[in-house]
């Protein structure tokens, strides 16, 4: 068990380093650099050279990456080349906001998805089941910005219940959270429904029913628990989607998250900020999948002995 | 029954999907709400949506007397990375800096330069000395007096080695800045400059508090201290920036009725990247002021009785640039032929819903020095004439309507542009117009960094480009041969033009300077290294209860007079 976890942590670390290296190389290959962003068309040649030197952009690629890496190991992510502010300060609060949004969306998606999936599976082929299937198909097909527009038109413009933009309170979190959660909730609902129907068809379900357990007991103790495994695996994958998808929702709802900051930094060729946020996102993604793996093995004894 | 249910559901799902497909679909890219094509950040030109140029002062008429108090919320598309005037240029900074920092001189809506922190100024006869007399009694938000030492400090900081200041290039003609007394500042120049004074009116020339800069160091951009009508109260990153009234303010420029402290209690900038969401926030009352440059959104707001819509003209130009260093555009006949095949009115009508003003001069009509009398020199839209010119240039017309160039190769063109709206729409109209005379055009739309890199390297044939600039010196930046490989991306080289532009940059007399620029424009209109297409327009939307906003140059909304009707 410990060995498996150690291996898992090691491969996670490797993935994190690779992600930062890849981001660095892609940024270097992309057109333009921070100096062109800083000076635009108004700079002089001498000003350009002085700035490039001051920012260390005249040094070889490998050296600059190693430098970044050494500092990052010590917890120093450097300063933004555009604003001059420390990267850690820039991304810290923003990342907390993105985590809040993605975490809220995940909880919402799990709650909605699991309850709808369960409800549909228990009413297999009855109108409720079909309604859930149709509803989730719609949620899966509407892109996040479509849902965002519909939700703000309804709740902000027509009803005036919730603010359309900004952050800082639970009321601000509801609309972006819901927009982000809907597609994931739909995926979870469909997965949960299919997994429970599958589990209900298994011989052990018939066996425990024959043992005299009531239907609700069979569902709660045997079917639901078994169906949770594939759903949990899905959650690991969906976390990445939620963190990534948060950007579009953040832009629309003007939610002060990391996605918006990162995309702006990419356009500005602000390498330290991009690397900092890639690093942070990679760490969180790896931690989440590690957590999901651990939960899975806790739930499924078969995974514990697989060494 | 079950079967019916299924059919019904299937129908419902289909309907829902159709509805979803028809739902308005704003794209999520961060620049969607700016209409700027691969635009260059310049000392003054910046992303248009936050900083449009207003064509006229339109006084708001209010029935009641001005009321004090209230908070005005304004949408900001891009969050400024810092609020240090000597930091990087950007649309967000351009909007906010003028509320926090005052400048030595003020540029009025008609491009005349007026006193601000400087009560008066004088150039020496040789044009090598600019002496300014400062207004007494001005203090920064932190109580530090704004004296000549503070002015010297500000500009020494902006021109120091490794400075990122957008002012650095304008200050490169300055040899020394001196403070002979507490209210006198002297700029000593290495050569006469007609652009220095106008550059001192920009947001990036704001005077900073030396005490605050020394205390805050690298964090001054987050803790800006100036002498402006508002001062920073709080900054929530990614969310909002709140300014409050500077109670001590008493030195506004004379375009204001109220040069003293503003009537508004506070000014809140809310960062909302998406244009459609800005509009929604306006409708829900979360913001009171916004800029808009997307025509499909304009229709929604024009019906709104709470909205006051004002049209603005920008100091910018959208043009079709040729690569003048490579065939076929080394030949003036081909340049003229393409120019005569383009119907600018149709470009405006089809790609921009008719919003904008067609252009014939490479100098935007809103920039001082533009000469309207040159209109007659413009090669008129005439496709038949265009084809005759191509034949004159040695091209042969095939039976199917296409062309062989002088070397007998099929004649096709590539058009480079950036993916920012509305570039691709404009490019498509040009493609269609050139197809009508038998020239197939391939559109190459890249993101703005990649498009800029390709254009600077000369890896293109035609480019759809845009500049935003406040001074006629823009012609020098983009067309002088000394800027080749940097900002002269059309690789145009004309010694006569270079000479005229150099003279104009040193000419102190406005009339003589305008005459030089008129000659330069005449050369450029005849030679057509670019086809000027149009000067863009934006709209400013304000809540109907907000009165007495004074519209200034560079997209400034002066808010000393402004008040909110309760």
Short mmCIF file of N, CA and C in Angstrom, two decimals, chain A residues 31-32 37-45 47-48 50-51 54 79 81-83 85 94 125 127 130-131 134 138 141-142 145 149 152 156-157 163-165 167-168 247-248 251-254 256 260 263 267 269, chain B residues 2 5-6 9 13 16-17 20 24-26 28 30-31 40-43 79 81 88 161-165 168-169 218 222 237-239 271-274 277 280-281 284 286 449-450 453 469 477-478 486-487 489:
data_model
loop_
_atom_site.label_atom_id
_atom_site.label_comp_id
_atom_site.label_asym_id
_atom_site.label_seq_id
_atom_site.Cartn_x
_atom_site.Cartn_y
_atom_site.Cartn_z
N UNK A 31 5.13 33.49 -30.42
CA UNK A 31 5.64 34.77 -30.94
C UNK A 31 5.65 35.86 -29.87
N UNK A 32 6.60 36.75 -29.98
CA UNK A 32 6.66 37.91 -29.08
C UNK A 32 7.30 37.56 -27.75
N UNK A 37 5.56 43.30 -25.30
CA UNK A 37 4.34 43.67 -24.60
C UNK A 37 4.54 44.99 -23.85
N UNK A 38 5.69 45.11 -23.18
CA UNK A 38 5.94 46.27 -22.34
C UNK A 38 6.07 47.54 -23.16
N UNK A 39 6.77 47.46 -24.28
CA UNK A 39 7.07 48.68 -25.01
C UNK A 39 6.12 48.97 -26.16
N UNK A 40 5.48 47.93 -26.72
CA UNK A 40 4.61 48.16 -27.85
C UNK A 40 5.38 48.81 -28.98
N UNK A 41 4.73 49.74 -29.69
CA UNK A 41 5.39 50.39 -30.82
C UNK A 41 6.08 51.68 -30.42
N UNK A 42 6.05 52.01 -29.13
CA UNK A 42 6.58 53.32 -28.76
C UNK A 42 8.02 53.25 -28.26
N UNK A 43 8.56 52.05 -28.10
CA UNK A 43 9.89 51.93 -27.53
C UNK A 43 10.99 52.22 -28.53
N UNK A 44 12.16 52.53 -28.01
CA UNK A 44 13.33 52.71 -28.87
C UNK A 44 14.18 51.45 -28.77
N UNK A 45 15.11 51.28 -29.73
CA UNK A 45 15.95 50.09 -29.73
C UNK A 45 16.77 49.97 -28.46
N UNK A 47 16.09 51.20 -25.51
CA UNK A 47 15.21 50.89 -24.40
C UNK A 47 14.91 49.39 -24.37
N UNK A 48 14.70 48.85 -25.59
CA UNK A 48 14.39 47.43 -25.72
C UNK A 48 15.54 46.57 -25.19
N UNK A 50 17.99 47.42 -23.13
CA UNK A 50 18.19 47.60 -21.68
C UNK A 50 17.17 46.76 -20.90
N UNK A 51 15.92 46.77 -21.39
CA UNK A 51 14.87 46.03 -20.69
C UNK A 51 15.10 44.52 -20.77
N UNK A 54 17.70 43.66 -18.40
CA UNK A 54 17.25 43.80 -17.02
C UNK A 54 16.36 42.63 -16.61
N UNK A 79 8.89 37.38 -9.86
CA UNK A 79 7.98 38.51 -10.01
C UNK A 79 7.44 38.56 -11.43
N UNK A 81 6.81 39.96 -14.93
CA UNK A 81 7.63 40.90 -15.70
C UNK A 81 6.79 42.09 -16.17
N UNK A 82 5.47 41.97 -16.12
CA UNK A 82 4.63 43.07 -16.57
C UNK A 82 4.34 44.05 -15.43
N UNK A 83 3.89 43.52 -14.30
CA UNK A 83 3.52 44.43 -13.22
C UNK A 83 4.60 44.55 -12.16
N UNK A 85 4.96 42.65 -9.72
CA UNK A 85 4.49 42.15 -8.43
C UNK A 85 4.90 40.69 -8.24
N UNK A 94 -6.11 34.56 -6.18
CA UNK A 94 -6.87 34.19 -7.37
C UNK A 94 -7.09 32.69 -7.41
N UNK A 125 -36.76 3.32 -17.09
CA UNK A 125 -37.71 3.30 -18.20
C UNK A 125 -39.06 3.89 -17.87
N UNK A 127 -41.26 7.54 -16.86
CA UNK A 127 -41.11 8.94 -17.31
C UNK A 127 -39.99 9.69 -16.60
N UNK A 130 -36.70 8.93 -18.17
CA UNK A 130 -36.56 9.56 -19.49
C UNK A 130 -36.34 11.06 -19.36
N UNK A 131 -37.01 11.64 -18.39
CA UNK A 131 -36.87 13.08 -18.16
C UNK A 131 -35.42 13.41 -17.78
N UNK A 134 -33.23 13.09 -20.83
CA UNK A 134 -33.39 14.22 -21.74
C UNK A 134 -32.73 15.47 -21.14
N UNK A 138 -29.52 17.77 -22.55
CA UNK A 138 -29.56 19.21 -22.78
C UNK A 138 -28.38 19.89 -22.07
N UNK A 141 -25.20 19.43 -23.72
CA UNK A 141 -25.07 20.06 -25.04
C UNK A 141 -24.92 21.57 -24.95
N UNK A 142 -25.40 22.17 -23.87
CA UNK A 142 -25.28 23.62 -23.76
C UNK A 142 -23.88 23.95 -23.28
N UNK A 145 -20.93 28.92 -21.67
CA UNK A 145 -21.34 30.32 -21.84
C UNK A 145 -22.83 30.42 -22.17
N UNK A 149 -25.39 32.65 -19.96
CA UNK A 149 -26.26 33.71 -20.47
C UNK A 149 -27.70 33.46 -20.04
N UNK A 152 -28.06 34.12 -16.23
CA UNK A 152 -28.04 35.54 -15.81
C UNK A 152 -29.28 36.27 -16.30
N UNK A 156 -30.67 37.30 -12.92
CA UNK A 156 -30.18 38.65 -12.65
C UNK A 156 -31.04 39.71 -13.31
N UNK A 157 -31.29 39.54 -14.63
CA UNK A 157 -31.99 40.60 -15.35
C UNK A 157 -33.49 40.55 -15.07
N UNK A 163 -26.61 38.85 -8.28
CA UNK A 163 -25.76 39.73 -9.08
C UNK A 163 -25.21 38.98 -10.30
N UNK A 164 -25.00 39.70 -11.40
CA UNK A 164 -24.52 39.05 -12.62
C UNK A 164 -23.01 38.90 -12.63
N UNK A 165 -22.31 39.85 -12.03
CA UNK A 165 -20.86 39.82 -12.13
C UNK A 165 -20.19 40.04 -10.77
N UNK A 167 -17.28 39.06 -7.49
CA UNK A 167 -17.02 37.99 -6.55
C UNK A 167 -17.10 38.51 -5.13
N UNK A 168 -16.83 37.63 -4.16
CA UNK A 168 -16.73 38.10 -2.80
C UNK A 168 -17.81 37.60 -1.87
N UNK A 247 -12.13 28.83 -16.41
CA UNK A 247 -11.68 30.05 -17.07
C UNK A 247 -12.82 30.77 -17.81
N UNK A 248 -13.56 29.97 -18.63
CA UNK A 248 -14.64 30.59 -19.43
C UNK A 248 -15.67 31.21 -18.50
N UNK A 251 -14.38 34.35 -16.87
CA UNK A 251 -14.39 35.50 -17.77
C UNK A 251 -15.80 36.08 -17.87
N UNK A 252 -16.77 35.18 -18.07
CA UNK A 252 -18.14 35.65 -18.24
C UNK A 252 -18.66 36.35 -17.00
N UNK A 253 -18.48 35.72 -15.85
CA UNK A 253 -19.06 36.27 -14.62
C UNK A 253 -18.10 37.21 -13.90
N UNK A 254 -16.97 37.53 -14.55
CA UNK A 254 -15.99 38.42 -13.95
C UNK A 254 -15.60 37.91 -12.56
N UNK A 256 -13.06 36.63 -9.96
CA UNK A 256 -11.61 36.90 -9.90
C UNK A 256 -10.77 35.65 -9.68
N UNK A 260 -8.48 33.52 -15.59
CA UNK A 260 -8.42 34.80 -16.29
C UNK A 260 -7.03 35.39 -16.22
N UNK A 263 -4.62 33.42 -18.56
CA UNK A 263 -4.78 33.68 -19.99
C UNK A 263 -4.25 35.06 -20.34
N UNK A 267 -1.13 36.03 -23.01
CA UNK A 267 -1.16 37.04 -24.07
C UNK A 267 -0.05 38.08 -23.86
N UNK A 269 2.86 37.48 -22.58
CA UNK A 269 4.16 36.82 -22.50
C UNK A 269 4.79 36.97 -21.12
N UNK B 2 -46.13 4.55 -23.29
CA UNK B 2 -44.70 4.72 -23.11
C UNK B 2 -44.07 5.24 -24.39
N UNK B 5 -44.72 8.85 -24.83
CA UNK B 5 -43.86 9.59 -23.91
C UNK B 5 -42.47 9.77 -24.51
N UNK B 6 -41.98 8.67 -25.07
CA UNK B 6 -40.62 8.72 -25.65
C UNK B 6 -40.56 9.69 -26.83
N UNK B 9 -40.62 13.16 -25.52
CA UNK B 9 -39.34 13.55 -24.93
C UNK B 9 -38.30 13.81 -26.02
N UNK B 13 -36.26 17.21 -26.43
CA UNK B 13 -34.81 17.29 -26.43
C UNK B 13 -34.32 18.01 -27.68
N UNK B 16 -34.93 21.62 -27.33
CA UNK B 16 -34.01 22.23 -26.38
C UNK B 16 -32.63 22.43 -27.02
N UNK B 17 -32.21 21.41 -27.78
CA UNK B 17 -30.91 21.51 -28.44
C UNK B 17 -30.90 22.66 -29.45
N UNK B 20 -30.65 25.80 -27.66
CA UNK B 20 -29.29 26.00 -27.16
C UNK B 20 -28.39 26.49 -28.28
N UNK B 24 -27.57 33.26 -27.90
CA UNK B 24 -26.48 34.17 -28.26
C UNK B 24 -25.17 33.61 -27.73
N UNK B 25 -24.16 33.66 -28.54
CA UNK B 25 -22.92 32.99 -28.17
C UNK B 25 -21.74 33.94 -28.17
N UNK B 26 -21.52 34.60 -27.04
CA UNK B 26 -20.32 35.44 -26.98
C UNK B 26 -19.11 34.54 -26.87
N UNK B 28 -15.35 33.50 -25.65
CA UNK B 28 -14.81 33.69 -24.31
C UNK B 28 -13.40 34.22 -24.30
N UNK B 30 -10.32 36.61 -24.14
CA UNK B 30 -10.28 37.82 -23.32
C UNK B 30 -10.39 39.11 -24.11
N UNK B 31 -10.08 39.09 -25.40
CA UNK B 31 -10.10 40.36 -26.10
C UNK B 31 -11.42 40.59 -26.83
N UNK B 40 -1.20 48.22 -31.61
CA UNK B 40 0.05 48.37 -30.89
C UNK B 40 -0.17 49.23 -29.67
N UNK B 41 0.40 48.79 -28.58
CA UNK B 41 0.31 49.66 -27.43
C UNK B 41 1.30 50.78 -27.65
N UNK B 42 0.86 51.97 -27.44
CA UNK B 42 1.72 53.11 -27.71
C UNK B 42 1.61 54.01 -26.51
N UNK B 43 2.33 55.10 -26.55
CA UNK B 43 2.24 56.05 -25.45
C UNK B 43 0.79 56.40 -25.21
N UNK B 79 -8.00 44.57 -16.48
CA UNK B 79 -7.48 45.06 -15.21
C UNK B 79 -6.07 45.59 -15.41
N UNK B 81 -2.27 46.06 -14.75
CA UNK B 81 -1.33 45.30 -13.95
C UNK B 81 -0.77 46.14 -12.81
N UNK B 88 3.84 49.74 -17.37
CA UNK B 88 3.52 49.40 -18.75
C UNK B 88 2.22 50.10 -19.18
N UNK B 161 17.60 54.29 -16.91
CA UNK B 161 17.99 53.08 -17.62
C UNK B 161 17.08 51.91 -17.22
N UNK B 162 16.59 51.17 -18.23
CA UNK B 162 15.75 50.01 -17.94
C UNK B 162 14.32 50.38 -17.58
N UNK B 163 13.94 51.65 -17.79
CA UNK B 163 12.57 52.06 -17.48
C UNK B 163 11.58 51.44 -18.45
N UNK B 164 10.40 51.09 -17.94
CA UNK B 164 9.34 50.55 -18.80
C UNK B 164 8.38 51.65 -19.17
N UNK B 165 8.66 52.86 -18.75
CA UNK B 165 7.70 53.94 -18.93
C UNK B 165 7.40 54.19 -20.39
N UNK B 168 9.36 57.03 -21.92
CA UNK B 168 10.81 56.99 -22.12
C UNK B 168 11.21 57.44 -23.52
N UNK B 169 10.42 57.00 -24.52
CA UNK B 169 10.79 57.35 -25.88
C UNK B 169 10.60 58.84 -26.14
N UNK B 218 9.02 48.99 -5.18
CA UNK B 218 8.45 48.22 -6.29
C UNK B 218 6.93 48.10 -6.17
N UNK B 222 0.83 49.32 -6.79
CA UNK B 222 -0.35 48.87 -6.04
C UNK B 222 -0.80 49.94 -5.04
N UNK B 237 -7.95 42.49 -6.32
CA UNK B 237 -7.41 41.97 -7.57
C UNK B 237 -8.43 41.11 -8.32
N UNK B 238 -8.53 41.37 -9.61
CA UNK B 238 -9.43 40.61 -10.47
C UNK B 238 -10.86 41.03 -10.35
N UNK B 239 -11.15 41.99 -9.50
CA UNK B 239 -12.53 42.29 -9.19
C UNK B 239 -12.87 43.76 -9.34
N UNK B 271 -14.08 45.10 -12.92
CA UNK B 271 -13.43 44.42 -14.04
C UNK B 271 -14.34 43.34 -14.59
N UNK B 272 -14.83 43.58 -15.81
CA UNK B 272 -15.75 42.65 -16.47
C UNK B 272 -15.22 42.44 -17.89
N UNK B 273 -14.55 41.32 -18.14
CA UNK B 273 -13.87 41.16 -19.43
C UNK B 273 -14.82 41.03 -20.61
N UNK B 274 -16.00 40.46 -20.41
CA UNK B 274 -16.87 40.14 -21.53
C UNK B 274 -17.85 41.27 -21.81
N UNK B 277 -21.49 40.64 -20.98
CA UNK B 277 -21.73 40.65 -19.54
C UNK B 277 -21.71 42.07 -19.00
N UNK B 280 -25.11 43.25 -19.53
CA UNK B 280 -26.01 42.66 -18.53
C UNK B 280 -25.86 43.39 -17.19
N UNK B 281 -24.61 43.66 -16.82
CA UNK B 281 -24.37 44.34 -15.55
C UNK B 281 -24.94 45.75 -15.57
N UNK B 284 -28.67 45.29 -14.98
CA UNK B 284 -29.03 44.94 -13.61
C UNK B 284 -28.65 46.06 -12.64
N UNK B 286 -25.60 47.08 -11.92
CA UNK B 286 -24.33 46.88 -11.23
C UNK B 286 -23.25 47.84 -11.72
N UNK B 449 -0.15 38.55 -31.25
CA UNK B 449 1.31 38.44 -31.13
C UNK B 449 1.93 37.84 -32.39
N UNK B 450 1.31 36.77 -32.89
CA UNK B 450 1.86 36.09 -34.06
C UNK B 450 1.73 36.98 -35.29
N UNK B 453 4.39 39.63 -35.14
CA UNK B 453 5.71 39.10 -35.45
C UNK B 453 5.87 38.89 -36.95
N UNK B 469 -3.11 56.54 -31.89
CA UNK B 469 -2.00 57.43 -31.55
C UNK B 469 -2.57 58.82 -31.37
N UNK B 477 6.46 57.03 -36.99
CA UNK B 477 6.60 55.72 -36.37
C UNK B 477 6.36 54.59 -37.38
N UNK B 478 5.33 54.75 -38.21
CA UNK B 478 4.94 53.62 -39.04
C UNK B 478 5.43 53.69 -40.49
N UNK B 486 11.24 47.50 -37.41
CA UNK B 486 10.64 47.67 -36.08
C UNK B 486 9.16 48.00 -36.28
N UNK B 487 8.85 49.28 -36.37
CA UNK B 487 7.43 49.62 -36.49
C UNK B 487 7.00 49.94 -37.93
N UNK B 489 6.27 48.45 -40.62
CA UNK B 489 6.03 47.08 -41.05
C UNK B 489 5.65 47.00 -42.52
#
